[in-house]
Amino acid sequence: MDATRWFPAYVALGSNLDDPPAQVARAFSALEGLRGSRMVARSSLYRTRPFGPVAQPDFVNAVAGILTTLDAEAMHAAAQRLVGHH
């Protein structure tokens, strides 16, 4: 019997620069390759207006539903590595 524990995780994705739909698509692809994890659902893309006084383009947002063997801290660290934040 496999004793591996799988946990649900939800990752919010979004971009408003440099072809936002393509940025979100790349993020979905990167999450599909995340070690110890399996993407089981992905939302549609949603366009939202930015908040605040600075003029900027609309955002494209989405959510990925993942099952992972990583604990919350390791999952956060792995997601940050995908986008280049250390």
PDB file of N, CA, C and O in Angstrom:
ATOM      1  N   MET A   1       0.827  -1.178   0.000  1.00  0.00           N
ATOM      2  CA  MET A   1       0.000   0.000   0.000  1.00  0.00           C
ATOM      3  C   MET A   1       0.875   1.246   0.000  1.00  0.00           C
ATOM      4  O   MET A   1       1.852   1.334   0.727  1.00  0.00           O
ATOM      5  N   ASP A   2       0.534   2.227  -0.826  1.00  0.00           N
ATOM      6  CA  ASP A   2       1.279   3.476  -0.939  1.00  0.00           C
ATOM      7  C   ASP A   2       0.875   4.406   0.201  1.00  0.00           C
ATOM      8  O   ASP A   2      -0.300   4.745   0.365  1.00  0.00           O
ATOM      9  N   ALA A   3       1.848   4.822   1.012  1.00  0.00           N
ATOM     10  CA  ALA A   3       1.570   5.690   2.158  1.00  0.00           C
ATOM     11  C   ALA A   3       1.697   7.173   1.814  1.00  0.00           C
ATOM     12  O   ALA A   3       1.629   8.015   2.683  1.00  0.00           O
ATOM     13  N   THR A   4       1.899   7.502   0.546  1.00  0.00           N
ATOM     14  CA  THR A   4       2.031   8.898   0.141  1.00  0.00           C
ATOM     15  C   THR A   4       0.728   9.640   0.410  1.00  0.00           C
ATOM     16  O   THR A   4      -0.343   9.183   0.039  1.00  0.00           O
ATOM     17  N   ARG A   5       0.847  10.794   1.039  1.00  0.00           N
ATOM     18  CA  ARG A   5      -0.328  11.626   1.312  1.00  0.00           C
ATOM     19  C   ARG A   5      -0.399  12.736   0.280  1.00  0.00           C
ATOM     20  O   ARG A   5       0.580  13.422   0.031  1.00  0.00           O
ATOM     21  N   TRP A   6      -1.553  12.891  -0.312  1.00  0.00           N
ATOM     22  CA  TRP A   6      -1.791  13.939  -1.298  1.00  0.00           C
ATOM     23  C   TRP A   6      -2.655  15.022  -0.657  1.00  0.00           C
ATOM     24  O   TRP A   6      -3.635  14.726   0.018  1.00  0.00           O
ATOM     25  N   PHE A   7      -2.276  16.274  -0.876  1.00  0.00           N
ATOM     26  CA  PHE A   7      -2.984  17.408  -0.311  1.00  0.00           C
ATOM     27  C   PHE A   7      -3.505  18.301  -1.442  1.00  0.00           C
ATOM     28  O   PHE A   7      -2.825  18.473  -2.454  1.00  0.00           O
ATOM     29  N   PRO A   8      -4.677  18.905  -1.285  1.00  0.00           N
ATOM     30  CA  PRO A   8      -5.149  19.854  -2.292  1.00  0.00           C
ATOM     31  C   PRO A   8      -4.448  21.195  -2.130  1.00  0.00           C
ATOM     32  O   PRO A   8      -4.125  21.618  -1.013  1.00  0.00           O
ATOM     33  N   ALA A   9      -4.188  21.844  -3.233  1.00  0.00           N
ATOM     34  CA  ALA A   9      -3.612  23.193  -3.230  1.00  0.00           C
ATOM     35  C   ALA A   9      -4.237  23.969  -4.378  1.00  0.00           C
ATOM     36  O   ALA A   9      -4.566  23.389  -5.427  1.00  0.00           O
ATOM     37  N   TYR A  10      -4.389  25.244  -4.184  1.00  0.00           N
ATOM     38  CA  TYR A  10      -4.921  26.124  -5.223  1.00  0.00           C
ATOM     39  C   TYR A  10      -3.931  27.248  -5.425  1.00  0.00           C
ATOM     40  O   TYR A  10      -3.494  27.880  -4.464  1.00  0.00           O
ATOM     41  N   VAL A  11      -3.552  27.470  -6.673  1.00  0.00           N
ATOM     42  CA  VAL A  11      -2.553  28.486  -6.996  1.00  0.00           C
ATOM     43  C   VAL A  11      -3.207  29.541  -7.876  1.00  0.00           C
ATOM     44  O   VAL A  11      -3.723  29.236  -8.959  1.00  0.00           O
ATOM     45  N   ALA A  12      -3.174  30.783  -7.405  1.00  0.00           N
ATOM     46  CA  ALA A  12      -3.706  31.906  -8.173  1.00  0.00           C
ATOM     47  C   ALA A  12      -2.649  32.373  -9.159  1.00  0.00           C
ATOM     48  O   ALA A  12      -1.470  32.487  -8.819  1.00  0.00           O
ATOM     49  N   LEU A  13      -3.074  32.617 -10.373  1.00  0.00           N
ATOM     50  CA  LEU A  13      -2.174  33.060 -11.440  1.00  0.00           C
ATOM     51  C   LEU A  13      -2.678  34.381 -11.996  1.00  0.00           C
ATOM     52  O   LEU A  13      -3.891  34.604 -12.054  1.00  0.00           O
ATOM     53  N   GLY A  14      -1.779  35.229 -12.422  1.00  0.00           N
ATOM     54  CA  GLY A  14      -2.216  36.472 -13.029  1.00  0.00           C
ATOM     55  C   GLY A  14      -1.062  37.232 -13.651  1.00  0.00           C
ATOM     56  O   GLY A  14       0.085  37.100 -13.237  1.00  0.00           O
ATOM     57  N   SER A  15      -1.395  38.009 -14.660  1.00  0.00           N
ATOM     58  CA  SER A  15      -0.412  38.847 -15.337  1.00  0.00           C
ATOM     59  C   SER A  15      -1.138  39.998 -16.016  1.00  0.00           C
ATOM     60  O   SER A  15      -2.288  39.856 -16.436  1.00  0.00           O
ATOM     61  N   ASN A  16      -0.464  41.136 -16.120  1.00  0.00           N
ATOM     62  CA  ASN A  16      -1.018  42.228 -16.906  1.00  0.00           C
ATOM     63  C   ASN A  16       0.033  42.841 -17.829  1.00  0.00           C
ATOM     64  O   ASN A  16      -0.164  43.929 -18.358  1.00  0.00           O
ATOM     65  N   LEU A  17       1.126  42.141 -18.051  1.00  0.00           N
ATOM     66  CA  LEU A  17       2.183  42.640 -18.934  1.00  0.00           C
ATOM     67  C   LEU A  17       2.627  41.557 -19.908  1.00  0.00           C
ATOM     68  O   LEU A  17       2.537  40.372 -19.607  1.00  0.00           O
ATOM     69  N   ASP A  18       3.127  41.993 -21.054  1.00  0.00           N
ATOM     70  CA  ASP A  18       3.780  41.087 -22.014  1.00  0.00           C
ATOM     71  C   ASP A  18       2.916  39.880 -22.373  1.00  0.00           C
ATOM     72  O   ASP A  18       3.263  38.739 -22.083  1.00  0.00           O
ATOM     73  N   ASP A  19       1.770  40.133 -22.998  1.00  0.00           N
ATOM     74  CA  ASP A  19       0.841  39.088 -23.446  1.00  0.00           C
ATOM     75  C   ASP A  19       0.316  38.257 -22.275  1.00  0.00           C
ATOM     76  O   ASP A  19       0.673  37.087 -22.110  1.00  0.00           O
ATOM     77  N   PRO A  20      -0.540  38.857 -21.440  1.00  0.00           N
ATOM     78  CA  PRO A  20      -1.024  38.166 -20.239  1.00  0.00           C
ATOM     79  C   PRO A  20      -1.602  36.768 -20.464  1.00  0.00           C
ATOM     80  O   PRO A  20      -1.280  35.859 -19.690  1.00  0.00           O
ATOM     81  N   PRO A  21      -2.426  36.516 -21.507  1.00  0.00           N
ATOM     82  CA  PRO A  21      -2.913  35.137 -21.683  1.00  0.00           C
ATOM     83  C   PRO A  21      -1.775  34.127 -21.884  1.00  0.00           C
ATOM     84  O   PRO A  21      -1.827  33.013 -21.354  1.00  0.00           O
ATOM     85  N   ALA A  22      -0.742  34.526 -22.609  1.00  0.00           N
ATOM     86  CA  ALA A  22       0.401  33.627 -22.821  1.00  0.00           C
ATOM     87  C   ALA A  22       1.178  33.421 -21.526  1.00  0.00           C
ATOM     88  O   ALA A  22       1.655  32.307 -21.256  1.00  0.00           O
ATOM     89  N   GLN A  23       1.295  34.464 -20.710  1.00  0.00           N
ATOM     90  CA  GLN A  23       1.985  34.341 -19.421  1.00  0.00           C
ATOM     91  C   GLN A  23       1.264  33.328 -18.529  1.00  0.00           C
ATOM     92  O   GLN A  23       1.892  32.476 -17.892  1.00  0.00           O
ATOM     93  N   VAL A  24      -0.070  33.422 -18.466  1.00  0.00           N
ATOM     94  CA  VAL A  24      -0.846  32.504 -17.631  1.00  0.00           C
ATOM     95  C   VAL A  24      -0.756  31.082 -18.197  1.00  0.00           C
ATOM     96  O   VAL A  24      -0.628  30.117 -17.440  1.00  0.00           O
ATOM     97  N   ALA A  25      -0.780  30.937 -19.508  1.00  0.00           N
ATOM     98  CA  ALA A  25      -0.638  29.609 -20.124  1.00  0.00           C
ATOM     99  C   ALA A  25       0.713  29.000 -19.770  1.00  0.00           C
ATOM    100  O   ALA A  25       0.805  27.802 -19.454  1.00  0.00           O
ATOM    101  N   ARG A  26       1.783  29.807 -19.774  1.00  0.00           N
ATOM    102  CA  ARG A  26       3.112  29.301 -19.391  1.00  0.00           C
ATOM    103  C   ARG A  26       3.123  28.882 -17.922  1.00  0.00           C
ATOM    104  O   ARG A  26       3.746  27.887 -17.551  1.00  0.00           O
ATOM    105  N   ALA A  27       2.420  29.631 -17.085  1.00  0.00           N
ATOM    106  CA  ALA A  27       2.359  29.274 -15.661  1.00  0.00           C
ATOM    107  C   ALA A  27       1.637  27.939 -15.468  1.00  0.00           C
ATOM    108  O   ALA A  27       2.080  27.100 -14.681  1.00  0.00           O
ATOM    109  N   PHE A  28       0.518  27.742 -16.192  1.00  0.00           N
ATOM    110  CA  PHE A  28      -0.168  26.448 -16.123  1.00  0.00           C
ATOM    111  C   PHE A  28       0.778  25.329 -16.540  1.00  0.00           C
ATOM    112  O   PHE A  28       0.850  24.287 -15.878  1.00  0.00           O
ATOM    113  N   SER A  29       1.519  25.526 -17.616  1.00  0.00           N
ATOM    114  CA  SER A  29       2.455  24.496 -18.097  1.00  0.00           C
ATOM    115  C   SER A  29       3.535  24.201 -17.066  1.00  0.00           C
ATOM    116  O   SER A  29       3.890  23.041 -16.835  1.00  0.00           O
ATOM    117  N   ALA A  30       4.061  25.247 -16.443  1.00  0.00           N
ATOM    118  CA  ALA A  30       5.101  25.050 -15.429  1.00  0.00           C
ATOM    119  C   ALA A  30       4.546  24.278 -14.237  1.00  0.00           C
ATOM    120  O   ALA A  30       5.215  23.387 -13.697  1.00  0.00           O
ATOM    121  N   LEU A  31       3.327  24.587 -13.824  1.00  0.00           N
ATOM    122  CA  LEU A  31       2.722  23.873 -12.695  1.00  0.00           C
ATOM    123  C   LEU A  31       2.473  22.406 -13.024  1.00  0.00           C
ATOM    124  O   LEU A  31       2.558  21.550 -12.144  1.00  0.00           O
ATOM    125  N   GLU A  32       2.186  22.107 -14.288  1.00  0.00           N
ATOM    126  CA  GLU A  32       1.984  20.708 -14.691  1.00  0.00           C
ATOM    127  C   GLU A  32       3.241  19.882 -14.497  1.00  0.00           C
ATOM    128  O   GLU A  32       3.162  18.672 -14.302  1.00  0.00           O
ATOM    129  N   GLY A  33       4.408  20.513 -14.523  1.00  0.00           N
ATOM    130  CA  GLY A  33       5.669  19.799 -14.352  1.00  0.00           C
ATOM    131  C   GLY A  33       6.222  19.835 -12.943  1.00  0.00           C
ATOM    132  O   GLY A  33       7.343  19.390 -12.708  1.00  0.00           O
ATOM    133  N   LEU A  34       5.459  20.355 -11.998  1.00  0.00           N
ATOM    134  CA  LEU A  34       5.937  20.493 -10.628  1.00  0.00           C
ATOM    135  C   LEU A  34       6.102  19.126  -9.967  1.00  0.00           C
ATOM    136  O   LEU A  34       5.171  18.318  -9.933  1.00  0.00           O
ATOM    137  N   ARG A  35       7.278  18.872  -9.439  1.00  0.00           N
ATOM    138  CA  ARG A  35       7.618  17.602  -8.786  1.00  0.00           C
ATOM    139  C   ARG A  35       6.665  17.315  -7.634  1.00  0.00           C
ATOM    140  O   ARG A  35       6.320  18.180  -6.847  1.00  0.00           O
ATOM    141  N   GLY A  36       6.223  16.078  -7.544  1.00  0.00           N
ATOM    142  CA  GLY A  36       5.373  15.654  -6.452  1.00  0.00           C
ATOM    143  C   GLY A  36       3.968  16.216  -6.498  1.00  0.00           C
ATOM    144  O   GLY A  36       3.279  16.222  -5.490  1.00  0.00           O
ATOM    145  N   SER A  37       3.572  16.687  -7.673  1.00  0.00           N
ATOM    146  CA  SER A  37       2.261  17.333  -7.800  1.00  0.00           C
ATOM    147  C   SER A  37       1.585  16.943  -9.097  1.00  0.00           C
ATOM    148  O   SER A  37       2.239  16.529 -10.050  1.00  0.00           O
ATOM    149  N   ARG A  38       0.268  17.105  -9.095  1.00  0.00           N
ATOM    150  CA  ARG A  38      -0.535  16.791 -10.271  1.00  0.00           C
ATOM    151  C   ARG A  38      -1.625  17.847 -10.402  1.00  0.00           C
ATOM    152  O   ARG A  38      -2.428  18.025  -9.477  1.00  0.00           O
ATOM    153  N   MET A  39      -1.657  18.580 -11.526  1.00  0.00           N
ATOM    154  CA  MET A  39      -2.729  19.546 -11.736  1.00  0.00           C
ATOM    155  C   MET A  39      -3.992  18.780 -12.100  1.00  0.00           C
ATOM    156  O   MET A  39      -3.987  17.961 -13.010  1.00  0.00           O
ATOM    157  N   VAL A  40      -5.070  19.026 -11.361  1.00  0.00           N
ATOM    158  CA  VAL A  40      -6.312  18.292 -11.581  1.00  0.00           C
ATOM    159  C   VAL A  40      -7.431  19.196 -12.098  1.00  0.00           C
ATOM    160  O   VAL A  40      -8.476  18.690 -12.522  1.00  0.00           O
ATOM    161  N   ALA A  41      -7.240  20.509 -12.046  1.00  0.00           N
ATOM    162  CA  ALA A  41      -8.258  21.429 -12.545  1.00  0.00           C
ATOM    163  C   ALA A  41      -7.610  22.767 -12.870  1.00  0.00           C
ATOM    164  O   ALA A  41      -6.581  23.130 -12.288  1.00  0.00           O
ATOM    165  N   ARG A  42      -8.202  23.440 -13.814  1.00  0.00           N
ATOM    166  CA  ARG A  42      -7.755  24.795 -14.137  1.00  0.00           C
ATOM    167  C   ARG A  42      -8.965  25.608 -14.543  1.00  0.00           C
ATOM    168  O   ARG A  42      -9.853  25.124 -15.228  1.00  0.00           O
ATOM    169  N   SER A  43      -8.991  26.826 -14.079  1.00  0.00           N
ATOM    170  CA  SER A  43     -10.126  27.693 -14.374  1.00  0.00           C
ATOM    171  C   SER A  43      -9.996  28.295 -15.765  1.00  0.00           C
ATOM    172  O   SER A  43      -8.950  28.196 -16.415  1.00  0.00           O
ATOM    173  N   SER A  44     -11.045  28.940 -16.164  1.00  0.00           N
ATOM    174  CA  SER A  44     -10.995  29.780 -17.362  1.00  0.00           C
ATOM    175  C   SER A  44     -10.138  31.000 -17.034  1.00  0.00           C
ATOM    176  O   SER A  44      -9.798  31.252 -15.878  1.00  0.00           O
ATOM    177  N   LEU A  45      -9.814  31.764 -18.059  1.00  0.00           N
ATOM    178  CA  LEU A  45      -9.104  33.026 -17.867  1.00  0.00           C
ATOM    179  C   LEU A  45     -10.120  34.128 -17.624  1.00  0.00           C
ATOM    180  O   LEU A  45     -11.158  34.178 -18.298  1.00  0.00           O
ATOM    181  N   TYR A  46      -9.832  34.994 -16.666  1.00  0.00           N
ATOM    182  CA  TYR A  46     -10.723  36.097 -16.330  1.00  0.00           C
ATOM    183  C   TYR A  46      -9.963  37.413 -16.427  1.00  0.00           C
ATOM    184  O   TYR A  46      -8.865  37.531 -15.884  1.00  0.00           O
ATOM    185  N   ARG A  47     -10.536  38.356 -17.121  1.00  0.00           N
ATOM    186  CA  ARG A  47      -9.932  39.680 -17.243  1.00  0.00           C
ATOM    187  C   ARG A  47     -10.479  40.558 -16.120  1.00  0.00           C
ATOM    188  O   ARG A  47     -11.683  40.617 -15.909  1.00  0.00           O
ATOM    189  N   THR A  48      -9.581  41.208 -15.380  1.00  0.00           N
ATOM    190  CA  THR A  48      -9.986  42.099 -14.299  1.00  0.00           C
ATOM    191  C   THR A  48      -9.236  43.418 -14.379  1.00  0.00           C
ATOM    192  O   THR A  48      -8.082  43.457 -14.822  1.00  0.00           O
ATOM    193  N   ARG A  49      -9.902  44.465 -13.954  1.00  0.00           N
ATOM    194  CA  ARG A  49      -9.268  45.785 -13.925  1.00  0.00           C
ATOM    195  C   ARG A  49      -8.360  45.901 -12.711  1.00  0.00           C
ATOM    196  O   ARG A  49      -8.687  45.381 -11.648  1.00  0.00           O
ATOM    197  N   PRO A  50      -7.245  46.598 -12.865  1.00  0.00           N
ATOM    198  CA  PRO A  50      -6.346  46.800 -11.719  1.00  0.00           C
ATOM    199  C   PRO A  50      -6.951  47.797 -10.727  1.00  0.00           C
ATOM    200  O   PRO A  50      -7.776  48.627 -11.086  1.00  0.00           O
ATOM    201  N   PHE A  51      -6.530  47.687  -9.477  1.00  0.00           N
ATOM    202  CA  PHE A  51      -6.926  48.631  -8.431  1.00  0.00           C
ATOM    203  C   PHE A  51      -5.826  49.671  -8.261  1.00  0.00           C
ATOM    204  O   PHE A  51      -4.674  49.407  -8.553  1.00  0.00           O
ATOM    205  N   GLY A  52      -6.183  50.790  -7.749  1.00  0.00           N
ATOM    206  CA  GLY A  52      -5.176  51.796  -7.405  1.00  0.00           C
ATOM    207  C   GLY A  52      -5.109  52.936  -8.391  1.00  0.00           C
ATOM    208  O   GLY A  52      -5.738  52.910  -9.446  1.00  0.00           O
ATOM    209  N   PRO A  53      -4.323  53.945  -8.025  1.00  0.00           N
ATOM    210  CA  PRO A  53      -4.271  55.174  -8.814  1.00  0.00           C
ATOM    211  C   PRO A  53      -3.357  55.106 -10.045  1.00  0.00           C
ATOM    212  O   PRO A  53      -3.335  56.032 -10.838  1.00  0.00           O
ATOM    213  N   VAL A  54      -2.583  54.045 -10.207  1.00  0.00           N
ATOM    214  CA  VAL A  54      -1.634  53.962 -11.320  1.00  0.00           C
ATOM    215  C   VAL A  54      -2.327  53.373 -12.545  1.00  0.00           C
ATOM    216  O   VAL A  54      -2.945  52.305 -12.461  1.00  0.00           O
ATOM    217  N   ALA A  55      -2.223  54.055 -13.671  1.00  0.00           N
ATOM    218  CA  ALA A  55      -2.801  53.540 -14.917  1.00  0.00           C
ATOM    219  C   ALA A  55      -1.973  52.342 -15.382  1.00  0.00           C
ATOM    220  O   ALA A  55      -0.758  52.425 -15.500  1.00  0.00           O
ATOM    221  N   GLN A  56      -2.649  51.231 -15.617  1.00  0.00           N
ATOM    222  CA  GLN A  56      -1.972  50.025 -16.079  1.00  0.00           C
ATOM    223  C   GLN A  56      -2.982  49.147 -16.815  1.00  0.00           C
ATOM    224  O   GLN A  56      -4.180  49.318 -16.659  1.00  0.00           O
ATOM    225  N   PRO A  57      -2.493  48.190 -17.609  1.00  0.00           N
ATOM    226  CA  PRO A  57      -3.404  47.315 -18.363  1.00  0.00           C
ATOM    227  C   PRO A  57      -4.211  46.404 -17.444  1.00  0.00           C
ATOM    228  O   PRO A  57      -3.828  46.150 -16.296  1.00  0.00           O
ATOM    229  N   ASP A  58      -5.325  45.883 -17.977  1.00  0.00           N
ATOM    230  CA  ASP A  58      -6.123  44.902 -17.251  1.00  0.00           C
ATOM    231  C   ASP A  58      -5.298  43.642 -16.995  1.00  0.00           C
ATOM    232  O   ASP A  58      -4.373  43.320 -17.746  1.00  0.00           O
ATOM    233  N   PHE A  59      -5.656  42.920 -15.947  1.00  0.00           N
ATOM    234  CA  PHE A  59      -5.029  41.646 -15.617  1.00  0.00           C
ATOM    235  C   PHE A  59      -5.796  40.504 -16.275  1.00  0.00           C
ATOM    236  O   PHE A  59      -6.988  40.598 -16.508  1.00  0.00           O
ATOM    237  N   VAL A  60      -5.084  39.426 -16.540  1.00  0.00           N
ATOM    238  CA  VAL A  60      -5.701  38.140 -16.875  1.00  0.00           C
ATOM    239  C   VAL A  60      -5.378  37.233 -15.696  1.00  0.00           C
ATOM    240  O   VAL A  60      -4.205  37.079 -15.320  1.00  0.00           O
ATOM    241  N   ASN A  61      -6.420  36.674 -15.063  1.00  0.00           N
ATOM    242  CA  ASN A  61      -6.267  35.852 -13.869  1.00  0.00           C
ATOM    243  C   ASN A  61      -6.867  34.464 -14.082  1.00  0.00           C
ATOM    244  O   ASN A  61      -7.759  34.288 -14.905  1.00  0.00           O
ATOM    245  N   ALA A  62      -6.362  33.513 -13.306  1.00  0.00           N
ATOM    246  CA  ALA A  62      -6.862  32.141 -13.346  1.00  0.00           C
ATOM    247  C   ALA A  62      -6.439  31.445 -12.059  1.00  0.00           C
ATOM    248  O   ALA A  62      -5.660  31.989 -11.274  1.00  0.00           O
ATOM    249  N   VAL A  63      -6.941  30.228 -11.860  1.00  0.00           N
ATOM    250  CA  VAL A  63      -6.579  29.415 -10.700  1.00  0.00           C
ATOM    251  C   VAL A  63      -6.301  27.992 -11.164  1.00  0.00           C
ATOM    252  O   VAL A  63      -7.006  27.451 -12.008  1.00  0.00           O
ATOM    253  N   ALA A  64      -5.248  27.393 -10.578  1.00  0.00           N
ATOM    254  CA  ALA A  64      -4.925  25.989 -10.832  1.00  0.00           C
ATOM    255  C   ALA A  64      -5.253  25.192  -9.584  1.00  0.00           C
ATOM    256  O   ALA A  64      -4.888  25.592  -8.470  1.00  0.00           O
ATOM    257  N   GLY A  65      -5.954  24.072  -9.748  1.00  0.00           N
ATOM    258  CA  GLY A  65      -6.222  23.135  -8.662  1.00  0.00           C
ATOM    259  C   GLY A  65      -5.213  22.006  -8.758  1.00  0.00           C
ATOM    260  O   GLY A  65      -5.071  21.374  -9.810  1.00  0.00           O
ATOM    261  N   ILE A  66      -4.509  21.760  -7.678  1.00  0.00           N
ATOM    262  CA  ILE A  66      -3.398  20.805  -7.687  1.00  0.00           C
ATOM    263  C   ILE A  66      -3.554  19.817  -6.531  1.00  0.00           C
ATOM    264  O   ILE A  66      -4.006  20.188  -5.447  1.00  0.00           O
ATOM    265  N   LEU A  67      -3.178  18.582  -6.774  1.00  0.00           N
ATOM    266  CA  LEU A  67      -2.948  17.618  -5.698  1.00  0.00           C
ATOM    267  C   LEU A  67      -1.436  17.493  -5.573  1.00  0.00           C
ATOM    268  O   LEU A  67      -0.737  17.331  -6.579  1.00  0.00           O
ATOM    269  N   THR A  68      -0.940  17.584  -4.357  1.00  0.00           N
ATOM    270  CA  THR A  68       0.507  17.583  -4.166  1.00  0.00           C
ATOM    271  C   THR A  68       0.910  16.782  -2.936  1.00  0.00           C
ATOM    272  O   THR A  68       0.143  16.687  -1.976  1.00  0.00           O
ATOM    273  N   THR A  69       2.096  16.228  -2.988  1.00  0.00           N
ATOM    274  CA  THR A  69       2.673  15.553  -1.829  1.00  0.00           C
ATOM    275  C   THR A  69       3.500  16.529  -0.999  1.00  0.00           C
ATOM    276  O   THR A  69       3.990  16.175   0.063  1.00  0.00           O
ATOM    277  N   LEU A  70       3.651  17.753  -1.484  1.00  0.00           N
ATOM    278  CA  LEU A  70       4.436  18.766  -0.787  1.00  0.00           C
ATOM    279  C   LEU A  70       3.619  19.400   0.333  1.00  0.00           C
ATOM    280  O   LEU A  70       2.417  19.616   0.178  1.00  0.00           O
ATOM    281  N   ASP A  71       4.288  19.729   1.444  1.00  0.00           N
ATOM    282  CA  ASP A  71       3.580  20.465   2.482  1.00  0.00           C
ATOM    283  C   ASP A  71       3.449  21.923   2.027  1.00  0.00           C
ATOM    284  O   ASP A  71       3.992  22.316   0.988  1.00  0.00           O
ATOM    285  N   ALA A  72       2.719  22.721   2.765  1.00  0.00           N
ATOM    286  CA  ALA A  72       2.417  24.093   2.345  1.00  0.00           C
ATOM    287  C   ALA A  72       3.680  24.913   2.109  1.00  0.00           C
ATOM    288  O   ALA A  72       3.785  25.631   1.104  1.00  0.00           O
ATOM    289  N   GLU A  73       4.658  24.804   3.003  1.00  0.00           N
ATOM    290  CA  GLU A  73       5.891  25.582   2.858  1.00  0.00           C
ATOM    291  C   GLU A  73       6.673  25.161   1.617  1.00  0.00           C
ATOM    292  O   GLU A  73       7.157  26.000   0.852  1.00  0.00           O
ATOM    293  N   ALA A  74       6.795  23.863   1.378  1.00  0.00           N
ATOM    294  CA  ALA A  74       7.522  23.373   0.206  1.00  0.00           C
ATOM    295  C   ALA A  74       6.778  23.726  -1.087  1.00  0.00           C
ATOM    296  O   ALA A  74       7.402  24.055  -2.093  1.00  0.00           O
ATOM    297  N   MET A  75       5.456  23.662  -1.054  1.00  0.00           N
ATOM    298  CA  MET A  75       4.664  24.027  -2.234  1.00  0.00           C
ATOM    299  C   MET A  75       4.851  25.503  -2.560  1.00  0.00           C
ATOM    300  O   MET A  75       5.027  25.879  -3.718  1.00  0.00           O
ATOM    301  N   HIS A  76       4.830  26.351  -1.543  1.00  0.00           N
ATOM    302  CA  HIS A  76       5.036  27.783  -1.755  1.00  0.00           C
ATOM    303  C   HIS A  76       6.415  28.044  -2.339  1.00  0.00           C
ATOM    304  O   HIS A  76       6.564  28.798  -3.304  1.00  0.00           O
ATOM    305  N   ALA A  77       7.430  27.412  -1.784  1.00  0.00           N
ATOM    306  CA  ALA A  77       8.798  27.590  -2.275  1.00  0.00           C
ATOM    307  C   ALA A  77       8.932  27.119  -3.730  1.00  0.00           C
ATOM    308  O   ALA A  77       9.564  27.772  -4.549  1.00  0.00           O
ATOM    309  N   ALA A  78       8.312  25.982  -4.050  1.00  0.00           N
ATOM    310  CA  ALA A  78       8.384  25.468  -5.415  1.00  0.00           C
ATOM    311  C   ALA A  78       7.683  26.416  -6.393  1.00  0.00           C
ATOM    312  O   ALA A  78       8.191  26.675  -7.491  1.00  0.00           O
ATOM    313  N   ALA A  79       6.538  26.950  -5.999  1.00  0.00           N
ATOM    314  CA  ALA A  79       5.816  27.889  -6.863  1.00  0.00           C
ATOM    315  C   ALA A  79       6.633  29.164  -7.058  1.00  0.00           C
ATOM    316  O   ALA A  79       6.702  29.708  -8.170  1.00  0.00           O
ATOM    317  N   GLN A  80       7.278  29.646  -6.019  1.00  0.00           N
ATOM    318  CA  GLN A  80       8.115  30.836  -6.136  1.00  0.00           C
ATOM    319  C   GLN A  80       9.298  30.584  -7.071  1.00  0.00           C
ATOM    320  O   GLN A  80       9.674  31.482  -7.844  1.00  0.00           O
ATOM    321  N   ARG A  81       9.886  29.400  -7.020  1.00  0.00           N
ATOM    322  CA  ARG A  81      10.990  29.075  -7.932  1.00  0.00           C
ATOM    323  C   ARG A  81      10.517  29.084  -9.383  1.00  0.00           C
ATOM    324  O   ARG A  81      11.274  29.459 -10.275  1.00  0.00           O
ATOM    325  N   LEU A  82       9.283  28.670  -9.627  1.00  0.00           N
ATOM    326  CA  LEU A  82       8.758  28.661 -11.003  1.00  0.00           C
ATOM    327  C   LEU A  82       8.733  30.053 -11.607  1.00  0.00           C
ATOM    328  O   LEU A  82       8.901  30.202 -12.804  1.00  0.00           O
ATOM    329  N   VAL A  83       8.509  31.055 -10.788  1.00  0.00           N
ATOM    330  CA  VAL A  83       8.435  32.425 -11.309  1.00  0.00           C
ATOM    331  C   VAL A  83       9.701  33.222 -11.041  1.00  0.00           C
ATOM    332  O   VAL A  83       9.747  34.419 -11.291  1.00  0.00           O
ATOM    333  N   GLY A  84      10.720  32.560 -10.516  1.00  0.00           N
ATOM    334  CA  GLY A  84      12.002  33.211 -10.340  1.00  0.00           C
ATOM    335  C   GLY A  84      12.156  34.008  -9.067  1.00  0.00           C
ATOM    336  O   GLY A  84      13.085  34.783  -8.934  1.00  0.00           O
ATOM    337  N   HIS A  85      11.260  33.845  -8.087  1.00  0.00           N
ATOM    338  CA  HIS A  85      11.405  34.496  -6.786  1.00  0.00           C
ATOM    339  C   HIS A  85      12.069  33.520  -5.842  1.00  0.00           C
ATOM    340  O   HIS A  85      11.631  32.390  -5.704  1.00  0.00           O
ATOM    341  N   HIS A  86      13.105  33.953  -5.181  1.00  0.00           N
ATOM    342  CA  HIS A  86      13.837  33.036  -4.292  1.00  0.00           C
ATOM    343  C   HIS A  86      13.653  33.425  -2.856  1.00  0.00           C
ATOM    344  O   HIS A  86      13.729  34.394  -2.358  1.00  0.00           O
TER     345      HIS A  86
END
